[in-house]
Short mmCIF file of C-alpha atoms in Angstrom, two decimals:
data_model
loop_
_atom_site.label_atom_id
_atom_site.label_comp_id
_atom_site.label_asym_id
_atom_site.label_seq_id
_atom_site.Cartn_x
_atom_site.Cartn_y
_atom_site.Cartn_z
CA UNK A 1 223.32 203.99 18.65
CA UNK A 2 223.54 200.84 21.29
CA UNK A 3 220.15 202.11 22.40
CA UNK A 4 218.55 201.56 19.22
CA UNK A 5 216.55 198.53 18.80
CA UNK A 6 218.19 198.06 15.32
CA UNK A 7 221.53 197.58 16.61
CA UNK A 8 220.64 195.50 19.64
CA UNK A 9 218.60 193.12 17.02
CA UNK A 10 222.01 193.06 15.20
CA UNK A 11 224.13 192.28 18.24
CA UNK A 12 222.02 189.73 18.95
CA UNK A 13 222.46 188.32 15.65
CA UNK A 14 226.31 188.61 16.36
CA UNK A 15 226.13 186.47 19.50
CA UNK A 16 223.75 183.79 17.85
CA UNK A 17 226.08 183.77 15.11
CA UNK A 18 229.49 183.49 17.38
CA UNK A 19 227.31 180.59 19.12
CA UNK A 20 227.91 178.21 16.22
CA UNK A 21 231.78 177.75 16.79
CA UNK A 22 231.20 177.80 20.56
CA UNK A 23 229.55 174.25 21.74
CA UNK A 24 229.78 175.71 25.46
CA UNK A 25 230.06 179.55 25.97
CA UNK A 26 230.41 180.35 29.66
CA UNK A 27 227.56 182.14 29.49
CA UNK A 28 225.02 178.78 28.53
CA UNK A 29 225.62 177.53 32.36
CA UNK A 30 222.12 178.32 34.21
CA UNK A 31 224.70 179.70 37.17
CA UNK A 32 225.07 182.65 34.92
CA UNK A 33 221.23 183.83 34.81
CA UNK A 34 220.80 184.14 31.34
CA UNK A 35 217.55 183.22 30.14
CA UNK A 36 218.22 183.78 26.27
CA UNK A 37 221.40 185.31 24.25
CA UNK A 38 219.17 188.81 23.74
CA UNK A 39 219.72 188.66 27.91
CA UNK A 40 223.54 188.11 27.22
CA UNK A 41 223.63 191.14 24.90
CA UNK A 42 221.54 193.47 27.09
CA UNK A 43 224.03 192.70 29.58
CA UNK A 44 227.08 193.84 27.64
CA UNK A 45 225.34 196.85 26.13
CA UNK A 46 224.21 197.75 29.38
CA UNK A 47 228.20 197.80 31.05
CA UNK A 48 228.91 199.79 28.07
CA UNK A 49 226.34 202.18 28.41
CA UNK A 50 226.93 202.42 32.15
CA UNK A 51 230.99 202.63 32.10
CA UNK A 52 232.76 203.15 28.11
CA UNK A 53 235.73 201.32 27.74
CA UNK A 54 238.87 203.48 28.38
CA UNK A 55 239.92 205.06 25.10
CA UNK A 56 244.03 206.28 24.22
CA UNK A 57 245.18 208.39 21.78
CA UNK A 58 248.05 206.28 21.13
CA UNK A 59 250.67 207.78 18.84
CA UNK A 60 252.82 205.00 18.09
CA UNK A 61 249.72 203.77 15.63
CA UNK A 62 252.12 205.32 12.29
CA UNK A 63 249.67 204.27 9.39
CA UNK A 64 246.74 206.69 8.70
CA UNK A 65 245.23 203.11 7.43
CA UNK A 66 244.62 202.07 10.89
CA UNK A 67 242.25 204.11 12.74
CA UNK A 68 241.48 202.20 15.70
CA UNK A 69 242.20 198.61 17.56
CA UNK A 70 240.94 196.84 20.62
CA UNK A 71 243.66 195.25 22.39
CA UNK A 72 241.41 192.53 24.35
CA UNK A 73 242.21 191.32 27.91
CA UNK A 74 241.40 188.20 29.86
CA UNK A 75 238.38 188.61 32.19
CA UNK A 76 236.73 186.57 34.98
CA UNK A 77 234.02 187.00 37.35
CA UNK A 78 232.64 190.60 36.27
CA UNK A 79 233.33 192.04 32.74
CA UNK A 80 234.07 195.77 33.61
CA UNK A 81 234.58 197.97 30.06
CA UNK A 82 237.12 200.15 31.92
CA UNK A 83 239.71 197.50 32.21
CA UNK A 84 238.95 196.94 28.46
CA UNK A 85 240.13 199.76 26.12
CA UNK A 86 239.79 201.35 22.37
CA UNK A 87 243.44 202.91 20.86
CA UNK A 88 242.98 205.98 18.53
CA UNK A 89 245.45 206.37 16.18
CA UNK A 90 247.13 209.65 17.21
CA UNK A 91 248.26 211.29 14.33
CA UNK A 92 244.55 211.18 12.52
CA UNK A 93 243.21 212.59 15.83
CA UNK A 94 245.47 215.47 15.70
CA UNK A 95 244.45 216.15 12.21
CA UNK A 96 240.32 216.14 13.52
CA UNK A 97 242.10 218.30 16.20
CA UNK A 98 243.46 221.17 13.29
CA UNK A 99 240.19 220.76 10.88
CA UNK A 100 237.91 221.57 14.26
CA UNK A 101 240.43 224.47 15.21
CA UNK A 102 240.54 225.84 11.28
CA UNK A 103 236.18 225.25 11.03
CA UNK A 104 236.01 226.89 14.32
CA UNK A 105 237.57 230.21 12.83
CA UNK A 106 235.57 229.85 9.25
CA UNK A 107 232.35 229.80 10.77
CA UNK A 108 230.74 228.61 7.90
CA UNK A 109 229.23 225.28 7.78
CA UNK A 110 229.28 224.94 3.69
CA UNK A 111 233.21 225.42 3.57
CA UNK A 112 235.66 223.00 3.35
CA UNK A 113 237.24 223.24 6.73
CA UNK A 114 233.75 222.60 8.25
CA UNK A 115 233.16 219.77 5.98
CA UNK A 116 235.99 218.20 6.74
CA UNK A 117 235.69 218.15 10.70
CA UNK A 118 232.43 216.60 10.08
CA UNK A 119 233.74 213.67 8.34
CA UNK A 120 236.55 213.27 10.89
CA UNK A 121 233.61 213.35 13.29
CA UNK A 122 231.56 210.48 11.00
CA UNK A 123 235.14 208.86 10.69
CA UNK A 124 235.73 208.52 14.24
CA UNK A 125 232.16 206.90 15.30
CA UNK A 126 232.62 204.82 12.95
CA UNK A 127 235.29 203.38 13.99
CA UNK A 128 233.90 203.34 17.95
CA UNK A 129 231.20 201.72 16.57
CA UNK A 130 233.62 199.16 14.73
CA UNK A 131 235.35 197.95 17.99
CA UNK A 132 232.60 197.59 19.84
CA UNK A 133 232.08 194.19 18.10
CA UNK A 134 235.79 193.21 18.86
CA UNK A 135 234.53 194.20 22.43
CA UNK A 136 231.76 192.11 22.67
CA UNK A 137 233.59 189.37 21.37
CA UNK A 138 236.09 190.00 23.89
CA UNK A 139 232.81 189.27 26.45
CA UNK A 140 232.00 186.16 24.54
CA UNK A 141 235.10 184.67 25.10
CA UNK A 142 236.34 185.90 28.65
CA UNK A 143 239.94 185.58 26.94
CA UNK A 144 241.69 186.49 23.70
CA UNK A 145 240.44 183.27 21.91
CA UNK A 146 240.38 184.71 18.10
CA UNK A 147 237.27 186.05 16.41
CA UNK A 148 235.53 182.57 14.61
CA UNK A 149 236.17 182.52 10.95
CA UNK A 150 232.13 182.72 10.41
CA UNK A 151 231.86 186.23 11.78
CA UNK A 152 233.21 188.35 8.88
CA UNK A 153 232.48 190.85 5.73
CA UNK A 154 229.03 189.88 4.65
CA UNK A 155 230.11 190.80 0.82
CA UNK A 156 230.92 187.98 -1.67
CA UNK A 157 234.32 188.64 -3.03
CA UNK A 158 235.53 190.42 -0.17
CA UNK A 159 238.16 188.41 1.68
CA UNK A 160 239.42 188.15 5.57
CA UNK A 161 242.43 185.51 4.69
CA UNK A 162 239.67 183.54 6.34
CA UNK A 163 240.26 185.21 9.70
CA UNK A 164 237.31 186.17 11.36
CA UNK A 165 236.26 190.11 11.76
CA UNK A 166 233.14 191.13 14.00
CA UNK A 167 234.09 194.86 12.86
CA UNK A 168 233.34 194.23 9.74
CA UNK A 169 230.54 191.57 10.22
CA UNK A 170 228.93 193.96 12.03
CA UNK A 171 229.15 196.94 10.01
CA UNK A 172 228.06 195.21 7.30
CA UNK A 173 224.98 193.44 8.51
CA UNK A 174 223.75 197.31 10.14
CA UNK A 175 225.11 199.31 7.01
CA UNK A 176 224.66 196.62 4.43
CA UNK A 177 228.50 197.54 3.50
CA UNK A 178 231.75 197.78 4.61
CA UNK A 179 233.18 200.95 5.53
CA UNK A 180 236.44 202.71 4.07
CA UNK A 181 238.31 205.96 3.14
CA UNK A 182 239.77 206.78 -0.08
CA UNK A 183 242.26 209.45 -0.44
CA UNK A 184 241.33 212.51 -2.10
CA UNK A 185 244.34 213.30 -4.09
CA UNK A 186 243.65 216.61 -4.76
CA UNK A 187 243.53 217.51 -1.00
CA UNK A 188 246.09 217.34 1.56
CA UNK A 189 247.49 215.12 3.82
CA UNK A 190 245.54 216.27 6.85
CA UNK A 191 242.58 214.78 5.15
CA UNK A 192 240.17 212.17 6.85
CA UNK A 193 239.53 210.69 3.35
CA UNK A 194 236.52 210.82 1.37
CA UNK A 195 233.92 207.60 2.73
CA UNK A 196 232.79 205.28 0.65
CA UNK A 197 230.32 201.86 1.62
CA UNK A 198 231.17 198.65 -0.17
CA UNK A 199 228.16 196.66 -1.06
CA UNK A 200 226.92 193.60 -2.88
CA UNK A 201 226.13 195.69 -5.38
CA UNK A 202 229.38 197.82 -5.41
CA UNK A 203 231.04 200.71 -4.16
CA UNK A 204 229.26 204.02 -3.15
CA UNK A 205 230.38 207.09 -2.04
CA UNK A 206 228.77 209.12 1.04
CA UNK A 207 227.16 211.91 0.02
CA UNK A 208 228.38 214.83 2.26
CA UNK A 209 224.37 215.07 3.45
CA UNK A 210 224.43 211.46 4.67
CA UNK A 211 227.41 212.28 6.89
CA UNK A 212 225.83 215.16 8.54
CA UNK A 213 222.62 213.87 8.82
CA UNK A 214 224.77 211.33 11.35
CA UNK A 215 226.72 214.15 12.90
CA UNK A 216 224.13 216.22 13.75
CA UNK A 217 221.98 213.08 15.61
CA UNK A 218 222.91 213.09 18.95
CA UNK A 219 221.19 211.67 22.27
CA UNK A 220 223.55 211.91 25.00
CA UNK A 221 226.54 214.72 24.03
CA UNK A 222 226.20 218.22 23.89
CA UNK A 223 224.37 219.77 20.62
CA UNK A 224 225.43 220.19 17.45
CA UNK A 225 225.50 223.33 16.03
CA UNK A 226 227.12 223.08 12.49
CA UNK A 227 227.71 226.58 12.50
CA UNK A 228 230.01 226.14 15.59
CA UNK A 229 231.57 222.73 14.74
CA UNK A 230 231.37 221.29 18.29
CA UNK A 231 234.24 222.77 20.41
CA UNK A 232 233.49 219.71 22.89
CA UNK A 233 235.67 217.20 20.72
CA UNK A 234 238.28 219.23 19.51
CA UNK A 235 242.07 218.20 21.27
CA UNK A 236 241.76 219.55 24.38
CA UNK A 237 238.14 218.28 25.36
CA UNK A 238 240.26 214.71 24.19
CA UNK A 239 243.85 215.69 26.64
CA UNK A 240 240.90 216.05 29.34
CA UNK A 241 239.00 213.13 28.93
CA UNK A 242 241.63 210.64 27.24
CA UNK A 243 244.79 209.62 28.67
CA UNK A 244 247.29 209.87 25.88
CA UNK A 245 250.05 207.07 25.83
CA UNK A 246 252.73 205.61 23.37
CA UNK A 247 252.04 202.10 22.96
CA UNK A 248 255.86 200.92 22.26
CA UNK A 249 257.24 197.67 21.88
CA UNK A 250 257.84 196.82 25.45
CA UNK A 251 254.30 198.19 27.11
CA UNK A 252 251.84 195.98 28.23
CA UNK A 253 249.44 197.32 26.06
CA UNK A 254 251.83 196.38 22.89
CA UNK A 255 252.45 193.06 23.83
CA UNK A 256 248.63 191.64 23.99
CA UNK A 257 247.55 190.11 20.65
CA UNK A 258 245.67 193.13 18.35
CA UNK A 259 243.65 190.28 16.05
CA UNK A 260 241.05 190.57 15.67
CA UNK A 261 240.27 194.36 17.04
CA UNK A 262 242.91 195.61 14.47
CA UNK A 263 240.91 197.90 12.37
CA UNK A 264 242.18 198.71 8.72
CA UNK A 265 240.93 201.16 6.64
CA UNK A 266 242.84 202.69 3.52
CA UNK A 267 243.03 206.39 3.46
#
């Protein structure tokens, strides 16, 4: 998705608008290179592209609300996205873990199982997609200087508490909406929630075709096959690729400031 001009025109849009509480980003000094802000944002996309942030399933993250944060660090010199990470709450990846596991067995893309995986799998890159802006911002600031109160839910109505949320800003200026997940109450607990985009013009649900119209588009991981619900992401392609931690009260990780990558989302 970084590759598409789309989202680079509304990255750069991000940065322009972060420029207006920022009289002198580091960035602006001709010592840096930068002959325009699309150059600054090429620049980030490009790290990320080149090296993704490191990514934990961190179980201490209790509230199925939260499905994500980016814990931002301090940075000088040379902005490297692997000293820059992305937490996944645990438990809800465990539950994309089971649904993948039970649609693997089904078989059938029309079921239930399979339809869930899928949205755990829309869920999920959503949410990637989400801290990406908190990263960014992170590369705006070179410290953990708090998200500007400007950048945050394009929706009348919907309120921040006046703190600023790139997440959301950005979502919403891509999407036209805010995304969130509603429990279904007549389904379980190992539910990812059914999605829903809030909008100027109200609240809409995803259709299920939407989703895996989304799923099923990808560039630069293995294919989809809906009829085999993509073994590749299931828990132990994520114990392989992800190192799994408990961020508790007294790790490093815990102690950094989480505004403004915390990312809420009711389930």
């Amino acid at each position: 998705m970084l590759r598409t001009a789309r989202i680079r025109a509304v990255l750069v849009s991000l940065v322009r608008e972060f420029n207006r509480s920022q009289p002198r980003p580091w960035y602006d000094d001709p010592r840096q290179g930068f002959k325009s802000l699309e150059d600054v944002t090429l620049t980030f996309i490009n790290s990320i592209l080149m090296v993704f942030p490191t990514v934990y399933i961190d179980d201490s993250i209790g509230s199925p609300s939260c499905l994500g944060a980016h814990p931002r660090r301090e940075w000088r010199n040379f902005f490297h996205p692997r000293e820059q990470s992305i937490l996944l709450n645990g438990p809800r990846v465990r539950d994309m873990g089971t649904a993948a596991i039970i649609a693997a067995r089904t078989g059938n893309p029309s079921d239930h199982a399979n339809k869930r995986f899928r949205t755990f799998i829309f869920m999920f890159a959503n949410t990637f997609f989400h801290e990406m802006a908190h990263m960014l911002v992170t590369f705006l600031t070179q410290d953990l200087t708090l998200t500007p109160p400007n950048i945050g839910p394009r929706i009348s109505g919907y309120s921040n508490g006046g703190i600023g949320e790139a997440g959301r800003w950005l979502e919403t200026t891509a999407f036209g909406g805010t995304l969130e997940y509603y429990r279904d109450h007549s389904d379980d607990g190992g539910q990812p929630g059914i999605p829903h985009i809030l909008t100027e013009g109200g609240v809409r649900r995803i259709s299920q075709h939407s989703i895996d119209d989304i799923v099923s588009y990808c560039d630069h991981y293995p294919p989809v096959n809906l009829t085999d619900p993509m073994r590749w992401i299931v828990m132990d392609e994520y114990r392989r690729h992800c190192q799994k931690v408990d961020v508790g009260p007294q790790s490093a990780l815990a102690q950094l400031p989480f505004q403004p990558g915390l990312r809420a989302q009711a389930a």
